[in-house]
JSON list of C-alpha atoms in Angstrom, two decimals:
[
{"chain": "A", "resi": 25, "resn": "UNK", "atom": "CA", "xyz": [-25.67, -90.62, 224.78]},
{"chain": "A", "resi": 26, "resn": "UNK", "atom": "CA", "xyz": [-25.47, -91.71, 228.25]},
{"chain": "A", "resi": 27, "resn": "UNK", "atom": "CA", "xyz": [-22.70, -94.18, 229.28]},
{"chain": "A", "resi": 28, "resn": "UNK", "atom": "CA", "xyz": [-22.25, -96.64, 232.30]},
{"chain": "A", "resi": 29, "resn": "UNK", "atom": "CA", "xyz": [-18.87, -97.78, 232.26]},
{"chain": "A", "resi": 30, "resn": "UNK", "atom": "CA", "xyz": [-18.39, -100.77, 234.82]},
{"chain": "A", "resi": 31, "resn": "UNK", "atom": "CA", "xyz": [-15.19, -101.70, 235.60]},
{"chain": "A", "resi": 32, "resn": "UNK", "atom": "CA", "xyz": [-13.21, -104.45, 235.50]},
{"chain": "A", "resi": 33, "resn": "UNK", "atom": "CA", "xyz": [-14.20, -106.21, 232.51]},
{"chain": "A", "resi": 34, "resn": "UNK", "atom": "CA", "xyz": [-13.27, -109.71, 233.78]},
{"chain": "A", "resi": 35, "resn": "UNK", "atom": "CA", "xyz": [-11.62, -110.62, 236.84]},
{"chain": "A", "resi": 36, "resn": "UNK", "atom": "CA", "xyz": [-9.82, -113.83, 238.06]},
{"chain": "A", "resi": 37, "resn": "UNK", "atom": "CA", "xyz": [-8.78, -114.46, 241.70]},
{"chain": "A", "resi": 38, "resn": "UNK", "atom": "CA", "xyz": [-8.33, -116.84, 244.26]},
{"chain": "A", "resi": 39, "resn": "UNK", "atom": "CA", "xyz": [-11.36, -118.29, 246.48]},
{"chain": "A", "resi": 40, "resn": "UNK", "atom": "CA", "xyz": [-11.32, -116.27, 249.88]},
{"chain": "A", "resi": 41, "resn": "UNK", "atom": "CA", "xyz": [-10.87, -113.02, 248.23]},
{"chain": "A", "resi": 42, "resn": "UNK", "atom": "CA", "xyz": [-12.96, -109.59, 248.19]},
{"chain": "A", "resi": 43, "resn": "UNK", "atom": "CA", "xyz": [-13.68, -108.14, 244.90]},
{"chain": "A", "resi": 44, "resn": "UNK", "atom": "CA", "xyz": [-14.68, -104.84, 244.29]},
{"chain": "A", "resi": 45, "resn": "UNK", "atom": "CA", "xyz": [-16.61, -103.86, 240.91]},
{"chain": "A", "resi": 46, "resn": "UNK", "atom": "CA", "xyz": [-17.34, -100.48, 240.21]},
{"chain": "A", "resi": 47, "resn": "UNK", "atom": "CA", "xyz": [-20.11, -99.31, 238.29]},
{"chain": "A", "resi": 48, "resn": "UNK", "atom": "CA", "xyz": [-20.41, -95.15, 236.58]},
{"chain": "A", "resi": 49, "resn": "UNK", "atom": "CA", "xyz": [-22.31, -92.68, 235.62]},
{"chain": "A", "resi": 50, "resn": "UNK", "atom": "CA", "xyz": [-20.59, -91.18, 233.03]},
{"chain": "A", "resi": 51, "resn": "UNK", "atom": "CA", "xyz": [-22.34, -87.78, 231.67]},
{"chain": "A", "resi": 52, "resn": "UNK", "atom": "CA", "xyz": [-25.52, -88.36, 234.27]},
{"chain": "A", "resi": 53, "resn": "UNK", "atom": "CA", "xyz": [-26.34, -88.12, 237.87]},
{"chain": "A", "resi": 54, "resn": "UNK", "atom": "CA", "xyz": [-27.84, -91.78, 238.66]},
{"chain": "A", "resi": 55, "resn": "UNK", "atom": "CA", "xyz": [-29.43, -91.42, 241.96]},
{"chain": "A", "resi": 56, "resn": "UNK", "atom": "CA", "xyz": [-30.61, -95.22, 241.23]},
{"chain": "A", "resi": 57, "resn": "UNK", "atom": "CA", "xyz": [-28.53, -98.39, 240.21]},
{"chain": "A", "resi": 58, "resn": "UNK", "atom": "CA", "xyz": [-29.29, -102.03, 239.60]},
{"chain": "A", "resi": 59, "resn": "UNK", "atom": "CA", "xyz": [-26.39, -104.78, 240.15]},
{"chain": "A", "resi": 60, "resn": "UNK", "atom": "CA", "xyz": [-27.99, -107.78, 238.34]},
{"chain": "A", "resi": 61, "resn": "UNK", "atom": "CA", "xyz": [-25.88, -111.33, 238.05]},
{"chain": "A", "resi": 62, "resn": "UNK", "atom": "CA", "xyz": [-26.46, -113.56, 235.10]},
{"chain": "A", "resi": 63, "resn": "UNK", "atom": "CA", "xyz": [-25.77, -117.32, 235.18]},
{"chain": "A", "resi": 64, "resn": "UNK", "atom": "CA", "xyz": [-24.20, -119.02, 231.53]},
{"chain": "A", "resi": 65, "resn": "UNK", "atom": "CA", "xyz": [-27.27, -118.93, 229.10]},
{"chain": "A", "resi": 66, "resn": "UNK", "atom": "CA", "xyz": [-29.42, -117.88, 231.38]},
{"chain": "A", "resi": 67, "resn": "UNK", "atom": "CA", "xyz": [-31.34, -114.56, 232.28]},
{"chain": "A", "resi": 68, "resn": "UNK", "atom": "CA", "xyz": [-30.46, -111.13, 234.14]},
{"chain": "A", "resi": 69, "resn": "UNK", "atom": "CA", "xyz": [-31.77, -111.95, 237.80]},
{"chain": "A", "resi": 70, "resn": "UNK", "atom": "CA", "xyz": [-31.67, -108.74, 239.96]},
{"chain": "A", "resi": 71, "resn": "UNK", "atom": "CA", "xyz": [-29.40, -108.61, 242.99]},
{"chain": "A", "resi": 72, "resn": "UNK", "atom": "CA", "xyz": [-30.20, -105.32, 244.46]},
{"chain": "A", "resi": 73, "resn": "UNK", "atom": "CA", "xyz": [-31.14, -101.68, 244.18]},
{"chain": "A", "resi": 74, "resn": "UNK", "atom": "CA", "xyz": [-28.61, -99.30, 244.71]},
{"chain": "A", "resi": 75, "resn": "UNK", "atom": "CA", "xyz": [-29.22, -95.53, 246.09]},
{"chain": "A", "resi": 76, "resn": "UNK", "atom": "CA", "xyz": [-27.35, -92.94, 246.61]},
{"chain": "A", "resi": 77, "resn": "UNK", "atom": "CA", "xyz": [-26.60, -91.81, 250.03]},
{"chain": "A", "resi": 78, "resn": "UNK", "atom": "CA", "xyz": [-28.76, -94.45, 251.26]},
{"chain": "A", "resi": 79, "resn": "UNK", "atom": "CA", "xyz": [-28.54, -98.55, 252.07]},
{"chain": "A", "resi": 80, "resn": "UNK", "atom": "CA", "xyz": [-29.07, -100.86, 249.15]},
{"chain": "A", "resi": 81, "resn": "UNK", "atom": "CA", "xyz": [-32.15, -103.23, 248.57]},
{"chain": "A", "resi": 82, "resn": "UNK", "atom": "CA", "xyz": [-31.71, -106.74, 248.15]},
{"chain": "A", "resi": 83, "resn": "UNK", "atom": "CA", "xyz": [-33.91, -108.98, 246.66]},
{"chain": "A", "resi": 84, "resn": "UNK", "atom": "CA", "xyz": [-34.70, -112.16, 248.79]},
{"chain": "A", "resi": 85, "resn": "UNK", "atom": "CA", "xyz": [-32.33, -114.68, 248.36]},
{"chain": "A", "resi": 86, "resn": "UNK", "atom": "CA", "xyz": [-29.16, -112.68, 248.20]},
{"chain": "A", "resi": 87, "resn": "UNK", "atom": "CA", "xyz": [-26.82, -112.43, 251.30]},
{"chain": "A", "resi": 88, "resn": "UNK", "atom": "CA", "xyz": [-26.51, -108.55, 251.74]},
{"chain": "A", "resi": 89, "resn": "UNK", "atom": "CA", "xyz": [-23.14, -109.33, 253.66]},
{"chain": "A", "resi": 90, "resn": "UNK", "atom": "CA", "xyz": [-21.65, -111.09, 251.02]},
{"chain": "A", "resi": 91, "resn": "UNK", "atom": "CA", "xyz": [-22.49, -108.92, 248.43]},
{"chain": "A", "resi": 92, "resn": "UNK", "atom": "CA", "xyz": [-21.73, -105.40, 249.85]},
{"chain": "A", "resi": 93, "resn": "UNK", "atom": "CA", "xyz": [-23.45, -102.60, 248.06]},
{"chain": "A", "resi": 94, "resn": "UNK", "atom": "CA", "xyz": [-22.03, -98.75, 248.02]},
{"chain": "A", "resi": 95, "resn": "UNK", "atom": "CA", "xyz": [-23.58, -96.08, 246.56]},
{"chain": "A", "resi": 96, "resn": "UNK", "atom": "CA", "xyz": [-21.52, -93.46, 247.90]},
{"chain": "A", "resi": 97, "resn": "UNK", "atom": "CA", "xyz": [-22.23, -90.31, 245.14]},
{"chain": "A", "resi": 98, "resn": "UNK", "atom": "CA", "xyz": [-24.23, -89.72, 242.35]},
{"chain": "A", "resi": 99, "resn": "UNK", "atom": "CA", "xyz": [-21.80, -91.27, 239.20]},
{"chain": "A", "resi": 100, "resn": "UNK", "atom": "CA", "xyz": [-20.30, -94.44, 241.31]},
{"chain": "A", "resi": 101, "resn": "UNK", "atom": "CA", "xyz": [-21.99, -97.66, 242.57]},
{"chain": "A", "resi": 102, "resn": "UNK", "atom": "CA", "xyz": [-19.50, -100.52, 243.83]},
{"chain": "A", "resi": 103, "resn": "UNK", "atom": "CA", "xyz": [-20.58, -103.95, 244.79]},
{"chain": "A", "resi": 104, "resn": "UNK", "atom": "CA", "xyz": [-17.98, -106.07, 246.34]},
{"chain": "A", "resi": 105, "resn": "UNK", "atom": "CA", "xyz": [-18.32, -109.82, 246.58]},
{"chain": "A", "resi": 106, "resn": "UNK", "atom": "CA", "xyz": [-16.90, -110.38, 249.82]},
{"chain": "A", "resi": 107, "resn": "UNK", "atom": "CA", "xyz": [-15.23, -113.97, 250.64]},
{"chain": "A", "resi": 108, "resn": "UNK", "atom": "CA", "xyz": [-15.37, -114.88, 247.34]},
{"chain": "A", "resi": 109, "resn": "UNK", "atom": "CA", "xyz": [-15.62, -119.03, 246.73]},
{"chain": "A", "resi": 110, "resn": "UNK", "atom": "CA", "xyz": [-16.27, -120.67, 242.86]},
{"chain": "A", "resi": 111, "resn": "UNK", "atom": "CA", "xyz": [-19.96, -120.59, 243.40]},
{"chain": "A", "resi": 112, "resn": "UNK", "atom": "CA", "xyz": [-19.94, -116.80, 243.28]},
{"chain": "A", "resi": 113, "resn": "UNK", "atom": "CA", "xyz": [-18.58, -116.69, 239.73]},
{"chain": "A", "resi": 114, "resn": "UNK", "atom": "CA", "xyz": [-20.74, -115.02, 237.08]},
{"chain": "A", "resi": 115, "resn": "UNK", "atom": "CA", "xyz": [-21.24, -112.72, 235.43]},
{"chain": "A", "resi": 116, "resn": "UNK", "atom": "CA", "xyz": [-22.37, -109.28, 236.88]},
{"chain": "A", "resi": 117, "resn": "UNK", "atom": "CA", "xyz": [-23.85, -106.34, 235.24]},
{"chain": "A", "resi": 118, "resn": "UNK", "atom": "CA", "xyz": [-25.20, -102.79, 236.40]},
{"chain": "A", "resi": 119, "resn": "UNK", "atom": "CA", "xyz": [-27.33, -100.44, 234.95]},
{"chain": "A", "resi": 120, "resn": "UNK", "atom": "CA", "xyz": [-28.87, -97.40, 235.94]},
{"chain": "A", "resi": 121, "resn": "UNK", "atom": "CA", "xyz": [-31.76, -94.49, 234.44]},
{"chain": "A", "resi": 122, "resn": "UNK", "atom": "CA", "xyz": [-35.41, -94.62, 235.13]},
{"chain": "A", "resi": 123, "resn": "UNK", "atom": "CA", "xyz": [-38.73, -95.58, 233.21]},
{"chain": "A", "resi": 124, "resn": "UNK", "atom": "CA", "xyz": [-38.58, -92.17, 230.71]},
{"chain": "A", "resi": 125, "resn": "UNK", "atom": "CA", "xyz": [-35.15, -92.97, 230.19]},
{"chain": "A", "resi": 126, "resn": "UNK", "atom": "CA", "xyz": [-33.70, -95.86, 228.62]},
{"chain": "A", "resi": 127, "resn": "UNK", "atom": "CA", "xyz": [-31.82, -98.44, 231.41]},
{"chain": "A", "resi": 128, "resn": "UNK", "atom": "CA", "xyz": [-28.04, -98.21, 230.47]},
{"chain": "A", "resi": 129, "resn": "UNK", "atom": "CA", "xyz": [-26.15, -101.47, 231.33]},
{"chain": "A", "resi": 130, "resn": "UNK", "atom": "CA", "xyz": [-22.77, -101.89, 231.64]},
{"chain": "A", "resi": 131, "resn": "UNK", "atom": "CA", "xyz": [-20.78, -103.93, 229.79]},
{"chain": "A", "resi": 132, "resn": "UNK", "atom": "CA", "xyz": [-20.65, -106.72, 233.10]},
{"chain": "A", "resi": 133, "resn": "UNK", "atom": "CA", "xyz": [-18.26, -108.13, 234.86]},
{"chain": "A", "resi": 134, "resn": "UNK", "atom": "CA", "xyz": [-16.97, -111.68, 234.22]},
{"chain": "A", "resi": 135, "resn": "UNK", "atom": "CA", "xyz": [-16.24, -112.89, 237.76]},
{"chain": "A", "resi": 136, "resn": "UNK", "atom": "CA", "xyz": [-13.76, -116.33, 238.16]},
{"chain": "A", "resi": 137, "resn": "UNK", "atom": "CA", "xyz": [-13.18, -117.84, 241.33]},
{"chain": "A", "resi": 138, "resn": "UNK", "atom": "CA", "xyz": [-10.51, -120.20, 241.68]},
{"chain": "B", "resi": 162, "resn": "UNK", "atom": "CA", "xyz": [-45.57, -109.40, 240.92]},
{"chain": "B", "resi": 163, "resn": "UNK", "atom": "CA", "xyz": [-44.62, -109.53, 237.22]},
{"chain": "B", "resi": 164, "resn": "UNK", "atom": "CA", "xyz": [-43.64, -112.39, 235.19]},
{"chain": "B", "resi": 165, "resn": "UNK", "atom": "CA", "xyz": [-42.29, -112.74, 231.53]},
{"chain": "B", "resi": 166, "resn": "UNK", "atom": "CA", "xyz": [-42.24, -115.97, 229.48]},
{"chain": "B", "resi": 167, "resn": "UNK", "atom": "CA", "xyz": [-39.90, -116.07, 226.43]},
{"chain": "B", "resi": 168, "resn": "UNK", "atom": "CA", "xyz": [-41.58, -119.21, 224.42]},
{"chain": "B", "resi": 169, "resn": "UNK", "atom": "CA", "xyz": [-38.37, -119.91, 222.33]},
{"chain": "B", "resi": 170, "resn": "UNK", "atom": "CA", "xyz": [-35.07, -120.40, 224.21]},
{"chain": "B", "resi": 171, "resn": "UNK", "atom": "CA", "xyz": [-33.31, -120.70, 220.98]},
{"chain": "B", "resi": 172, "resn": "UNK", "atom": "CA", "xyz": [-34.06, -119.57, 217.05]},
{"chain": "B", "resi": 173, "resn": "UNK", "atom": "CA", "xyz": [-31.92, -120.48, 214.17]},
{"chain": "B", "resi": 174, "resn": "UNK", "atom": "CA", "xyz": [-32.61, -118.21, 210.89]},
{"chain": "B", "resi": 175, "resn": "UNK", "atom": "CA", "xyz": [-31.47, -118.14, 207.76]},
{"chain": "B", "resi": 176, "resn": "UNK", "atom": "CA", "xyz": [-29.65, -114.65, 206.59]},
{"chain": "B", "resi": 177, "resn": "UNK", "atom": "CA", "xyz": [-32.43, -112.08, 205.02]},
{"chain": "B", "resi": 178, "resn": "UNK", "atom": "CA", "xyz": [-34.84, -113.97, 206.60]},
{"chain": "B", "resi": 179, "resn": "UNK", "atom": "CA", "xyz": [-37.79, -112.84, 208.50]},
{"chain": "B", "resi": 180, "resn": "UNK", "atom": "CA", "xyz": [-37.83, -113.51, 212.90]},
{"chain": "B", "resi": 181, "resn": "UNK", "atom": "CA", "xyz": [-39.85, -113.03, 215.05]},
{"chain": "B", "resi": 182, "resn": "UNK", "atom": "CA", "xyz": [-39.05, -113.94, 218.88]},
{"chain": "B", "resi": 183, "resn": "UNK", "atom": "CA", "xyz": [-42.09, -114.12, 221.52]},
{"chain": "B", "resi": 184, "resn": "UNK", "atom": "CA", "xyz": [-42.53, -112.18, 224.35]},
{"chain": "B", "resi": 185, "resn": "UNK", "atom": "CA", "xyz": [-45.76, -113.30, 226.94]},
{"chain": "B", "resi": 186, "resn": "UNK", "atom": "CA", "xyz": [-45.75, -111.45, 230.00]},
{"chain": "B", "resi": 187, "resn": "UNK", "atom": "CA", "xyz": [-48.19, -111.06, 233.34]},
{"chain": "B", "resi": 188, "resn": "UNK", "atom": "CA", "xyz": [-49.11, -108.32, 235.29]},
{"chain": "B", "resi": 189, "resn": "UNK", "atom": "CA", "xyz": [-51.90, -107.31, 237.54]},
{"chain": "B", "resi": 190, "resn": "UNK", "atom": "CA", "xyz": [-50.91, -103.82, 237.10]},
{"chain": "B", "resi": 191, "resn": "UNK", "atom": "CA", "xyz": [-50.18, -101.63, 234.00]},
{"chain": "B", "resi": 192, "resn": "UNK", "atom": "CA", "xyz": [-46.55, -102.55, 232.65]},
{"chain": "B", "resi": 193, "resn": "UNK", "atom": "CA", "xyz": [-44.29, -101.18, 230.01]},
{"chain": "B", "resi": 194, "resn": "UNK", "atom": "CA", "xyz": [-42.45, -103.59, 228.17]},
{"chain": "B", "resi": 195, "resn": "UNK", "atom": "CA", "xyz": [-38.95, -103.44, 226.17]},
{"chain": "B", "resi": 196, "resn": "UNK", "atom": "CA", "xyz": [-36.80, -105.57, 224.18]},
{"chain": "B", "resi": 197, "resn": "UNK", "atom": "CA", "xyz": [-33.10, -105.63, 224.75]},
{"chain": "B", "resi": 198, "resn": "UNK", "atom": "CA", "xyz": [-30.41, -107.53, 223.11]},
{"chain": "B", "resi": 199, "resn": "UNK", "atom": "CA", "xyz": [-26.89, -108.99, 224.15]},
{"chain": "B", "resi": 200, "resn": "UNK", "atom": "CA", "xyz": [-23.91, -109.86, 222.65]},
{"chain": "B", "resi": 201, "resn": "UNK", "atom": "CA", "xyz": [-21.35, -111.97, 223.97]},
{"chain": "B", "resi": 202, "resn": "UNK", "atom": "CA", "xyz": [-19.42, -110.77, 227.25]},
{"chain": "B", "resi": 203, "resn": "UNK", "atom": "CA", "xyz": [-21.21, -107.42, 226.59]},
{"chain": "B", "resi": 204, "resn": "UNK", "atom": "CA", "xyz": [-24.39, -105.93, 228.59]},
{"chain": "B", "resi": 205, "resn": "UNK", "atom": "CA", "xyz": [-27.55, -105.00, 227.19]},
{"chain": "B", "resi": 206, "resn": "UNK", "atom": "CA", "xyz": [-28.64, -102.49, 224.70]},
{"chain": "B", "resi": 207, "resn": "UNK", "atom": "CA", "xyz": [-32.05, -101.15, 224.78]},
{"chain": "B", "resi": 208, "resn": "UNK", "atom": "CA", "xyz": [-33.68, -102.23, 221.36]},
{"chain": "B", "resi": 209, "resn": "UNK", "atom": "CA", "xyz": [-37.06, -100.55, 221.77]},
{"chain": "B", "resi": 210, "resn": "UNK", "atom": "CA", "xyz": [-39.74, -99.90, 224.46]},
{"chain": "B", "resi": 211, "resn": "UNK", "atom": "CA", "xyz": [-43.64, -99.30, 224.69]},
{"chain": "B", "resi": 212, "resn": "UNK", "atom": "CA", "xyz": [-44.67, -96.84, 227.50]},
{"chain": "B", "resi": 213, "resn": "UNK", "atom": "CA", "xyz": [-47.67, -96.11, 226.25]},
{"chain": "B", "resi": 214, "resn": "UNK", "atom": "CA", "xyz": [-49.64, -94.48, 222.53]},
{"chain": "B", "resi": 215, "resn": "UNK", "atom": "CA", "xyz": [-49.29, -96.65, 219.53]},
{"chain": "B", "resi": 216, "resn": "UNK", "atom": "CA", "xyz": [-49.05, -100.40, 219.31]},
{"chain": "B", "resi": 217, "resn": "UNK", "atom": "CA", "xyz": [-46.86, -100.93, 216.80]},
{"chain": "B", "resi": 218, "resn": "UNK", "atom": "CA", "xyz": [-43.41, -99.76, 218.39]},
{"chain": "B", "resi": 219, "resn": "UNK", "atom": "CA", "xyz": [-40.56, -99.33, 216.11]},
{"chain": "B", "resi": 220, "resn": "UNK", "atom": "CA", "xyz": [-36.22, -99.74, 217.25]},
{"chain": "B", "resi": 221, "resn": "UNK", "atom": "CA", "xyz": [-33.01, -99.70, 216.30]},
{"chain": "B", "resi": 222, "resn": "UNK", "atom": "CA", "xyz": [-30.99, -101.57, 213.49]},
{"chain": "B", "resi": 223, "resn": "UNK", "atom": "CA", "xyz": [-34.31, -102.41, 211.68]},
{"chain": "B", "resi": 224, "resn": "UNK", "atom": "CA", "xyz": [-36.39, -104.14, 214.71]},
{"chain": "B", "resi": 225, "resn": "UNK", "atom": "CA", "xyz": [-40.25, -103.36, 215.90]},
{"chain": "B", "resi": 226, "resn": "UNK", "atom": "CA", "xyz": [-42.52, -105.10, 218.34]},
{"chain": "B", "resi": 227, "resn": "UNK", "atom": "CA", "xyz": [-45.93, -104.60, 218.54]},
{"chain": "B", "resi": 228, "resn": "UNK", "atom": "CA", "xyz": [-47.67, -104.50, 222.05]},
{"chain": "B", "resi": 229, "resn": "UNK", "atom": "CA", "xyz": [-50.87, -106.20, 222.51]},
{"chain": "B", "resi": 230, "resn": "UNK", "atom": "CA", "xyz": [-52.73, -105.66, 225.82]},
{"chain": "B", "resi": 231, "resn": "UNK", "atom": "CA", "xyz": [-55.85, -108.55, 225.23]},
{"chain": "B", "resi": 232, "resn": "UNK", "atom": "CA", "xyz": [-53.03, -111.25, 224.31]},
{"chain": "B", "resi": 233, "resn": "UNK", "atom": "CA", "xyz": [-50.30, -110.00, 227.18]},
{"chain": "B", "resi": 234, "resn": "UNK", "atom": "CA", "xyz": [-47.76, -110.31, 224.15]},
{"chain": "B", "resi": 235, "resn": "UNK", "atom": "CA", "xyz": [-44.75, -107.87, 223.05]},
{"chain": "B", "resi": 236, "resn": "UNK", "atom": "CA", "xyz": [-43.37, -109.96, 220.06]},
{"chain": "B", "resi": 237, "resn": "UNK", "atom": "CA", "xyz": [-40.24, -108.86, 218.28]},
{"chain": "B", "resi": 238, "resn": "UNK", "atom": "CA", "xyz": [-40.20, -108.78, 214.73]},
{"chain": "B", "resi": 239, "resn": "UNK", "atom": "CA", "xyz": [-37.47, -107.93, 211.93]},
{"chain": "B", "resi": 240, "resn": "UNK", "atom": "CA", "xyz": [-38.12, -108.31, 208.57]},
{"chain": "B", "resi": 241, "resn": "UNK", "atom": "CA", "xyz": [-34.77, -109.49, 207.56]},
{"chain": "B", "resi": 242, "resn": "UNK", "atom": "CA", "xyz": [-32.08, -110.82, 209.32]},
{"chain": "B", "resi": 243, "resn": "UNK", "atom": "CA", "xyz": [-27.91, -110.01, 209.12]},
{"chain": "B", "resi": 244, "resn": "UNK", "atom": "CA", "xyz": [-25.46, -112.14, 210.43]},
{"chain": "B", "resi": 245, "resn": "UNK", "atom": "CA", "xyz": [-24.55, -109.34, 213.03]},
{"chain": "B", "resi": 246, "resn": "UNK", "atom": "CA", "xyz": [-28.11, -109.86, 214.61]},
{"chain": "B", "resi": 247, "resn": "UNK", "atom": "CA", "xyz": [-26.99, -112.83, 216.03]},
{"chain": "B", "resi": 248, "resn": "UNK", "atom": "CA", "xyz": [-27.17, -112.41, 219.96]},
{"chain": "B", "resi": 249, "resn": "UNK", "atom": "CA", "xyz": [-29.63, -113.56, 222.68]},
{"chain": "B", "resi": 250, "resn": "UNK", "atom": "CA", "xyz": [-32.74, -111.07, 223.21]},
{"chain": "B", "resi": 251, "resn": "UNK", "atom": "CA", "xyz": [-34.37, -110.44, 226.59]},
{"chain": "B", "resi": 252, "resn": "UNK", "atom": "CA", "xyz": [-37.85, -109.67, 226.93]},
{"chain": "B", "resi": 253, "resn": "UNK", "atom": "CA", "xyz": [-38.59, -107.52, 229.90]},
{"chain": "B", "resi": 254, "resn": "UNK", "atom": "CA", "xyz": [-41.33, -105.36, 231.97]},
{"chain": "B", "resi": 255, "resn": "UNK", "atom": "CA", "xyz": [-41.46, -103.00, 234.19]},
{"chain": "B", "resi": 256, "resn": "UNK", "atom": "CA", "xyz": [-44.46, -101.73, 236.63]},
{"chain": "B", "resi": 257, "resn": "UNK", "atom": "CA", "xyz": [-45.66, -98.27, 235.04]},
{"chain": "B", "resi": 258, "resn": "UNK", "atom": "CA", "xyz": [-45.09, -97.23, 238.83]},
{"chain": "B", "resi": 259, "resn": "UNK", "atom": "CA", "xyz": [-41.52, -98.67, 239.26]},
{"chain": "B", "resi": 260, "resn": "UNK", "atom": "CA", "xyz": [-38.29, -99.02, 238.01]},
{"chain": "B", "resi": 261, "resn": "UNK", "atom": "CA", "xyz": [-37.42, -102.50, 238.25]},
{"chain": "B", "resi": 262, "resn": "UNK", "atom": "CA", "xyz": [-36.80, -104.25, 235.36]},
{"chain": "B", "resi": 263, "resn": "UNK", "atom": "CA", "xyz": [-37.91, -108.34, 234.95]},
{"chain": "B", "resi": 264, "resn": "UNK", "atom": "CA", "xyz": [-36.32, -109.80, 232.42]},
{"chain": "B", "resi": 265, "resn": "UNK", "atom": "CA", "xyz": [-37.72, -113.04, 230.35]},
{"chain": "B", "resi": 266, "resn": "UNK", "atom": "CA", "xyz": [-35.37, -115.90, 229.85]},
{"chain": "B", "resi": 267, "resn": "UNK", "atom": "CA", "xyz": [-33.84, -115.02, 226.86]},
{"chain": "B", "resi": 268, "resn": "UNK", "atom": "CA", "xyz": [-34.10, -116.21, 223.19]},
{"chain": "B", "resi": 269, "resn": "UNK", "atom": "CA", "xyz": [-30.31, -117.10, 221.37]},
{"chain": "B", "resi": 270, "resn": "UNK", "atom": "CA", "xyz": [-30.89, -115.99, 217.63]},
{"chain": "B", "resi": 271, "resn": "UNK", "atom": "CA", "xyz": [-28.37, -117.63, 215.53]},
{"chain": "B", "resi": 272, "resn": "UNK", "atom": "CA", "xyz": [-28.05, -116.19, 212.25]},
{"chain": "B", "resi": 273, "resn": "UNK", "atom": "CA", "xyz": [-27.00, -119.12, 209.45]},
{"chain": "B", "resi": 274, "resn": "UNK", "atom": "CA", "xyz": [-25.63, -117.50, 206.03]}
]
């Protein structure tokens, strides 16, 4: 069936740092992706919408220049958490498909700031 | 806008027990509604969904929901529990016109042998 792979799994790094997540497609063209962070035992809380060859919509709240969105072909979506501080750690998942498909999530990103 | 209310945040069940976890939601539109479950450090996997025909909507690894419109409820229901079930489930919507997903606030099943 199809796959998003997301990539890394968990990342550690210093506070003042840009990290990069990457989110694909594997055996499906997703001309839509979601980038959704999750606080401990808590829900999925949408970041953005991600589409391809276009800009990214962000939900109110989120800083679109901290949180750069790329959707640069039809199998990747990045998001990269620029300037990263400790209150940025999470955990972040993507997903992709539409309504007559199921959403396929990735397996998230476990983000630590030190 | 959509909203979903999980009532339980947390349900302990004994092993080959009957759950069922409770899914409210609100909408001033027409909504389809899924159930997805998440184990730990992992993302979600789609355990069923109701777009539309019958009620009674039936998933994977034993679980079915049944989707009633007058009461705004998609309740999850599974017979009998494993151990493996234990996870936290998310309730969510969708507008029949969208693609957004908004997810409920999650119910932590913990399965006691």
């Amino acid at each position: 069936g199809a796959v998003v792979s997301q990539h890394p799994s968990w990342v550690i790094c210093k506070s003042g740092t840009s990290v990069k997540i990457e989110c694909r497609s594997l055996d499906f063209q997703a001309t839509t992706m979601f980038w959704y962070r999750q606080f401990p035992k808590q829900s999925l809380m949408l970041m953005a919408t991600s589409n391809e060859g276009s800009k990214a919509t962000y939900e109110q709240g989120v800083e679109k220049d901290k949180f750069l969105i790329n959707h640069a072909s039809l199998t990747l979506s990045t998001l990269t958490v620029t300037s990263a501080h400790p209150e940025d750690s999470s955990f972040y998942i993507c997903s992709s498909g539409t309504v007559d498909q199921p959403q396929h999530f990735g397996d998230g990103t476990r983000l630590s700031i030190l | 806008a959509q909203s979903v209310t999980q009532l339980d945040s947390q349900v302990p069940v004994f092993e080959e027990a009957p759950v069922e976890l409770r899914c409210n939601y609100s909408s001033s539109v027409s909504v389809y509604l899924f159930w997805y479950v998440q184990y730990p450090n992992q993302g979600l996997q789609l355990l069923l969904k109701y777009l539309s025909g019958s009620t009674l909507v039936k998933g994977i690894n034993g679980f079915e929901a049944e989707f009633n419109k007058s009461q705004t409820s998609f309740h999850l229901r599974k017979p009998s529990v494993h151990i493996s079930d234990t996870a936290e489930y998310f309730c969510a919507v969708m507008k029949a016109a969208g693609n957004k997903l908004t997810f409920g606030g999650g119910t932590r099943v913990l399965v006691k042998p």
